[in-house]
PDB file of C-alpha atoms in Angstrom:
ATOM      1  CA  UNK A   1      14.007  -8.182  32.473  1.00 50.00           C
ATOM      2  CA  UNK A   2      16.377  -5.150  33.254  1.00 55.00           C
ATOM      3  CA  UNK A   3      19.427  -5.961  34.579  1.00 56.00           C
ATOM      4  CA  UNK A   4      19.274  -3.962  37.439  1.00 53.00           C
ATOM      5  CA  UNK A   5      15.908  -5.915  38.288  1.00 68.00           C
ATOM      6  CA  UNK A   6      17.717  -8.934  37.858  1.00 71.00           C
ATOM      7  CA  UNK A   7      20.640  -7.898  40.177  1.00 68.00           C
ATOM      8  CA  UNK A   8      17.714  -6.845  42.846  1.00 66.00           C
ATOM      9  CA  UNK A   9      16.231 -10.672  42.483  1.00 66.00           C
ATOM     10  CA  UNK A  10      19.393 -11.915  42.979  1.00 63.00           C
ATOM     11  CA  UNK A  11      20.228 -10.209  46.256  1.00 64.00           C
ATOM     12  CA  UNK A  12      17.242 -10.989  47.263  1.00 64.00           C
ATOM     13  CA  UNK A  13      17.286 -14.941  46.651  1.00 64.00           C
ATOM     14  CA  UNK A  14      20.121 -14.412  48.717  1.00 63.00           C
ATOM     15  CA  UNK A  15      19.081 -12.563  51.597  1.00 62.00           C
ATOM     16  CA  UNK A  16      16.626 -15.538  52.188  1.00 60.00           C
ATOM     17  CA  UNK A  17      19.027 -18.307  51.452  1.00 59.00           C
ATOM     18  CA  UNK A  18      20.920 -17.143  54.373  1.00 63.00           C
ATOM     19  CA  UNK A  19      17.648 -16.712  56.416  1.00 68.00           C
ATOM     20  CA  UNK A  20      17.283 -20.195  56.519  1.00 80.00           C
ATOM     21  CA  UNK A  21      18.872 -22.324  59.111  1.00 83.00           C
ATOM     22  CA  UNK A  22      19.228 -25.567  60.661  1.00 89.00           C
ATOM     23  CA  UNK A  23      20.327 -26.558  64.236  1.00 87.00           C
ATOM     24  CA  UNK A  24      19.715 -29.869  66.433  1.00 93.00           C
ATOM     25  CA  UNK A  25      21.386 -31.625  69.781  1.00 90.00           C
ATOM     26  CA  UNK A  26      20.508 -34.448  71.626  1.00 92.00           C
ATOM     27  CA  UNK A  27      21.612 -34.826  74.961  1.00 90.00           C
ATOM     28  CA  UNK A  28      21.980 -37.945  76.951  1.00 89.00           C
ATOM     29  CA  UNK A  29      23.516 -37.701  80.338  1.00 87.00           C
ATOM     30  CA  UNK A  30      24.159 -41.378  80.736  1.00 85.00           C
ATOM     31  CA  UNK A  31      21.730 -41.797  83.770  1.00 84.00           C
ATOM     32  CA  UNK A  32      18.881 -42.557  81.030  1.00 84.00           C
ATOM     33  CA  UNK A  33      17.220 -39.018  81.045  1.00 89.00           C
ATOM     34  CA  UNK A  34      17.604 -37.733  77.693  1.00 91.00           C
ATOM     35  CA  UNK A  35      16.358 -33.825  75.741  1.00 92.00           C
ATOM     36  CA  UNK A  36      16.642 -33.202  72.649  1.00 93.00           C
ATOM     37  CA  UNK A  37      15.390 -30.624  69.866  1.00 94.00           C
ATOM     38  CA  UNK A  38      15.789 -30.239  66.096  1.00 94.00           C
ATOM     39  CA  UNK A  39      14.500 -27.420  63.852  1.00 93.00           C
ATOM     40  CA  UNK A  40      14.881 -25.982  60.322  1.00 92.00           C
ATOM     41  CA  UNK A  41      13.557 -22.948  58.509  1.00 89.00           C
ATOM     42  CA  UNK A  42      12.975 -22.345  55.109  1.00 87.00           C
ATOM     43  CA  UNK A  43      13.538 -19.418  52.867  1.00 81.00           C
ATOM     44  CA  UNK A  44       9.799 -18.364  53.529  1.00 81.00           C
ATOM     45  CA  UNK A  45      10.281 -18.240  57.590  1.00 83.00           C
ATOM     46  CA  UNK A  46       8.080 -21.082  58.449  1.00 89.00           C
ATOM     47  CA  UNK A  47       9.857 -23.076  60.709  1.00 92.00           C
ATOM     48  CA  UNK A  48       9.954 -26.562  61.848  1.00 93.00           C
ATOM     49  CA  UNK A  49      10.752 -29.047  64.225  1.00 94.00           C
ATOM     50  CA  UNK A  50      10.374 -31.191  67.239  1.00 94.00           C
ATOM     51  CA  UNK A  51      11.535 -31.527  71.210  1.00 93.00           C
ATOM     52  CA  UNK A  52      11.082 -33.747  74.059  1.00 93.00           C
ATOM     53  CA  UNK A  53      12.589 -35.373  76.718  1.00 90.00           C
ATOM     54  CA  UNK A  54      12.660 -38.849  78.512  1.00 90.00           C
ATOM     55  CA  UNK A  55      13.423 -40.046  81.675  1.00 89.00           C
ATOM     56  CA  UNK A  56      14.632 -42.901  84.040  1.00 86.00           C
ATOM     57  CA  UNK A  57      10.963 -43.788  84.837  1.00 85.00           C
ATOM     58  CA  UNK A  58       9.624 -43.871  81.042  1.00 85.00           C
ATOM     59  CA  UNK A  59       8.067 -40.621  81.567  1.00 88.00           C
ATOM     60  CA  UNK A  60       8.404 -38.896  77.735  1.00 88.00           C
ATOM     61  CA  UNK A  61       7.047 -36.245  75.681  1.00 89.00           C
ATOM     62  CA  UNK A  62       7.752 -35.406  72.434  1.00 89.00           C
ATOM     63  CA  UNK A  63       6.595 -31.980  70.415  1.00 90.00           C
ATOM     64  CA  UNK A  64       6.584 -31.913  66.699  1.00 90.00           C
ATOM     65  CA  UNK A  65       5.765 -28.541  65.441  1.00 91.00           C
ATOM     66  CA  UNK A  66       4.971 -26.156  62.932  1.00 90.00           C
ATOM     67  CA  UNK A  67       4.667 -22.343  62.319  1.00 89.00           C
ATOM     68  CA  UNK A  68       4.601 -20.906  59.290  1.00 89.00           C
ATOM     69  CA  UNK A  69       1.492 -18.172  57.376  1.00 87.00           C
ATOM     70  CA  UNK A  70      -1.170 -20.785  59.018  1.00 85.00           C
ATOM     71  CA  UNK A  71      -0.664 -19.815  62.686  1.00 85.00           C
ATOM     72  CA  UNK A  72       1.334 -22.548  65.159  1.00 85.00           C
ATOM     73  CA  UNK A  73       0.380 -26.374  65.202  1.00 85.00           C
ATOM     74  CA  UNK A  74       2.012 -28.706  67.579  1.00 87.00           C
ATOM     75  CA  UNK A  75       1.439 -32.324  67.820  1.00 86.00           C
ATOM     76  CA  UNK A  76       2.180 -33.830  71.672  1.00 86.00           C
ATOM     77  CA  UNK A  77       2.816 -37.586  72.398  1.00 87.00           C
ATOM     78  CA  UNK A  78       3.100 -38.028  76.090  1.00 86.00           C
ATOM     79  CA  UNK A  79       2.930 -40.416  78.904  1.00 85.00           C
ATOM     80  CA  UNK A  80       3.013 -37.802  81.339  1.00 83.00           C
ATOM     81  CA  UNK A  81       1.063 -38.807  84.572  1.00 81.00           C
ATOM     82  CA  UNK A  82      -2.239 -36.063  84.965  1.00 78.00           C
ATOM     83  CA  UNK A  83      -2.563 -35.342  81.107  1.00 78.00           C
ATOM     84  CA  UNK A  84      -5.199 -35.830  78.873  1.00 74.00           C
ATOM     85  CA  UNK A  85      -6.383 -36.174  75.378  1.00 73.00           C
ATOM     86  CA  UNK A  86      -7.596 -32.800  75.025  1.00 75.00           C
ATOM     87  CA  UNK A  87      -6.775 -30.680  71.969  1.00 69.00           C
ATOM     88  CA  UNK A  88      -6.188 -26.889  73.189  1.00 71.00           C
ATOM     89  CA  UNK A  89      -5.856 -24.293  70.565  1.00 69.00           C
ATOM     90  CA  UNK A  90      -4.221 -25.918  67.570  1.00 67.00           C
ATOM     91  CA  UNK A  91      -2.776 -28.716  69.334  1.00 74.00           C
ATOM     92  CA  UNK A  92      -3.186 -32.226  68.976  1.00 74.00           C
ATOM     93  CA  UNK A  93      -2.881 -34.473  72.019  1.00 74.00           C
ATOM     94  CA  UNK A  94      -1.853 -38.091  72.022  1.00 70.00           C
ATOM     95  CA  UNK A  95      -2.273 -39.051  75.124  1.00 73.00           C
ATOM     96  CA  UNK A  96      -0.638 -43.212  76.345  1.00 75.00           C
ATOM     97  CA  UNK A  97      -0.806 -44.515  79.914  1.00 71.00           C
ATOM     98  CA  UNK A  98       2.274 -44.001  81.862  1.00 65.00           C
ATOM     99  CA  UNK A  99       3.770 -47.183  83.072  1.00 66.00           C
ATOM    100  CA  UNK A 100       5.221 -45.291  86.077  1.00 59.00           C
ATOM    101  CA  UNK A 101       5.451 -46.110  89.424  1.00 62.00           C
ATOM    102  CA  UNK A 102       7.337 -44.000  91.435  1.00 61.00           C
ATOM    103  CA  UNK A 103      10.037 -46.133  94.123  1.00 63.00           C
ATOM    104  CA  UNK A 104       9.454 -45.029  97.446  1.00 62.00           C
ATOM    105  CA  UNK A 105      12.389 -43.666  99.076  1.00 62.00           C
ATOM    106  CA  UNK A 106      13.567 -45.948 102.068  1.00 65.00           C
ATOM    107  CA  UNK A 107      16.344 -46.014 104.310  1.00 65.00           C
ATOM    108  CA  UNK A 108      19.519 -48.002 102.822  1.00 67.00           C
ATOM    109  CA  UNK A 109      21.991 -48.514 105.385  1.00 67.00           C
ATOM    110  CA  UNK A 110      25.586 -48.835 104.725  1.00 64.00           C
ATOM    111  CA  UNK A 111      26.793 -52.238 103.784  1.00 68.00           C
ATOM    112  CA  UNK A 112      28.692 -53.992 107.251  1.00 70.00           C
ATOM    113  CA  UNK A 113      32.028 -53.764 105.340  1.00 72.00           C
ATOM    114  CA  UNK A 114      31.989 -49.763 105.141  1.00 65.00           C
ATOM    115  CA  UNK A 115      34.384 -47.950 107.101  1.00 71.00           C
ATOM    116  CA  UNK A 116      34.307 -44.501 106.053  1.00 69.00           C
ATOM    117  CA  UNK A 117      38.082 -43.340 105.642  1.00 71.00           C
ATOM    118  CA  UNK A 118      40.062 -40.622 108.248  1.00 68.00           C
ATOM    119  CA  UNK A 119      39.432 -36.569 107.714  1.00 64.00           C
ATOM    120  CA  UNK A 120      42.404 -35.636 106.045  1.00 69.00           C
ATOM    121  CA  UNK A 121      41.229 -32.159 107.040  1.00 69.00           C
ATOM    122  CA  UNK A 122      41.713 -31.899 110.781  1.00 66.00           C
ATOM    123  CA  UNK A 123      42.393 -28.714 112.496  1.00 68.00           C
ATOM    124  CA  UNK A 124      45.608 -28.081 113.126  1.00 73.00           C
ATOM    125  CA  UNK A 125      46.503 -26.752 117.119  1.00 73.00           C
ATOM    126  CA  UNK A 126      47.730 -23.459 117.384  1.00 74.00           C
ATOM    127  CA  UNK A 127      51.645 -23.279 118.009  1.00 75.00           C
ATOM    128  CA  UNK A 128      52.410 -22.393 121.948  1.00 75.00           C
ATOM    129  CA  UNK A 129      55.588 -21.252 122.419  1.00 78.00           C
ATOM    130  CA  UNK A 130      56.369 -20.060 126.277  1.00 77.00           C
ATOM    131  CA  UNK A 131      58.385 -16.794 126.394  1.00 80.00           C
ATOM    132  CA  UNK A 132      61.395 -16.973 128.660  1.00 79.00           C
ATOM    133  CA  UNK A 133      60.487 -15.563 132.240  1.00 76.00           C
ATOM    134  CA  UNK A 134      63.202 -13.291 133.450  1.00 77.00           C
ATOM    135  CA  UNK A 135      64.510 -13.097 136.931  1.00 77.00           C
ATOM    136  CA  UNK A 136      63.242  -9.688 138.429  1.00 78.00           C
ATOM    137  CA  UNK A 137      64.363  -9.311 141.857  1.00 77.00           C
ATOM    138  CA  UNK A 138      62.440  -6.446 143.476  1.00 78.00           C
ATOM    139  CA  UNK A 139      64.818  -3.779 144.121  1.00 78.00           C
ATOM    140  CA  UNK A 140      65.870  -3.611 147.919  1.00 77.00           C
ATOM    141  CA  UNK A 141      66.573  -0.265 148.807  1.00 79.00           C
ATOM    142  CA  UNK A 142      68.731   0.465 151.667  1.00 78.00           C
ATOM    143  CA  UNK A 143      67.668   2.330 154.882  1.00 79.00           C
ATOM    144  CA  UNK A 144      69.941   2.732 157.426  1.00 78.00           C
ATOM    145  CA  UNK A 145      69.114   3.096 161.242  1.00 82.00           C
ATOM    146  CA  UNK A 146      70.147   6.470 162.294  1.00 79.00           C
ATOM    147  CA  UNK A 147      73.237   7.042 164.177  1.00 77.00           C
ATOM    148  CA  UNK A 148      73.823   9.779 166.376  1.00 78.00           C
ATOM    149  CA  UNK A 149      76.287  11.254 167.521  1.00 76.00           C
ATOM    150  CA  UNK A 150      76.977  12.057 171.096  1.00 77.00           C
ATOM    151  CA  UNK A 151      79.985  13.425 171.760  1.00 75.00           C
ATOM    152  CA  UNK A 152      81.630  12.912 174.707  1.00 76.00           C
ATOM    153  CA  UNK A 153      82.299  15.288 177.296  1.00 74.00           C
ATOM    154  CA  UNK A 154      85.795  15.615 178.023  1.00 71.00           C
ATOM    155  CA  UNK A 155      87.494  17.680 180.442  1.00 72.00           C
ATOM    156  CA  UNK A 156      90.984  18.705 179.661  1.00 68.00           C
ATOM    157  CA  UNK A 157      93.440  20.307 182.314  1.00 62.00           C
ATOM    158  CA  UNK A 158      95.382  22.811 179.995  1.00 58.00           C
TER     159      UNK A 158
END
């Protein structure tokens, strides 16, 4: 083997060592409901893995899957009220009986001991503040009666 062809097989080895991955979570959210979903791929591409979820009620379903040069196969366990055991495409169904009821939703009243606590939030009234009212007399304005004059007649003796 040339060394150049050797270099080439190297990078190549390589290029799908870093193709290959690996993630996973789980999530619980501490009410009992909990997803989660893990999957890995090899240096070839084919990939694999597996999801689901369960909740308060029991309700679960979990995925397990495969896809690689043979197409897509998944494998479903489930509980899930309305499903069946059928087998679409490459799938494989395994189908239990839920043990579900759902709770119907009824009125609870407030225990006789709660007072619900004061609105910290009330609106506050808007300031008033009077303005001053000035003293305006209305201006009196003067109007004299006439006078006339009459002079007198006088009669001197000059």
């Amino acid at each position: 083997m040339s060394p150049l062809s050797t270099a080439a097989l190297c990078l190549l080895l390589a290029a799908q060592a870093l193709a290959s991955y690996k993630f996973g979570y789980d999530v619980d959210d501490g009410y009992y409901n909990r997803h989660h979903h893990k999957e890995e791929s090899d240096v070839y591409g084919a990939k694999t893995g597996s999801y689901g979820y369960s909740d308060a009620h029991g309700i679960y379903r979990h995925v397990a899957y495969v896809a690689d040069g043979q197409g897509y196969r998944a494998y479903v366990s489930t509980n899930e009220p309305g499903t069946a055991p059928q087998d679409p495409a490459d799938v494989k169904m395994y189908v239990k009986p839920a043990n579900y009821k759902p709770e119907p939703a009824y009125y609870k009243p407030q225990p006789a001991y709660y007072k619900p606590q004061p609105a910290y939030n009330k609106p506050q009234l808007p300031y008033y503040k009077p303005q001053p009212a000035f003293y305006k007399p209305a201006p009196a304005y003067y109007k004299p009666e006439p006078a006339y004059y009459k002079p007198e007649v006088s009669y001197n003796k000059y």
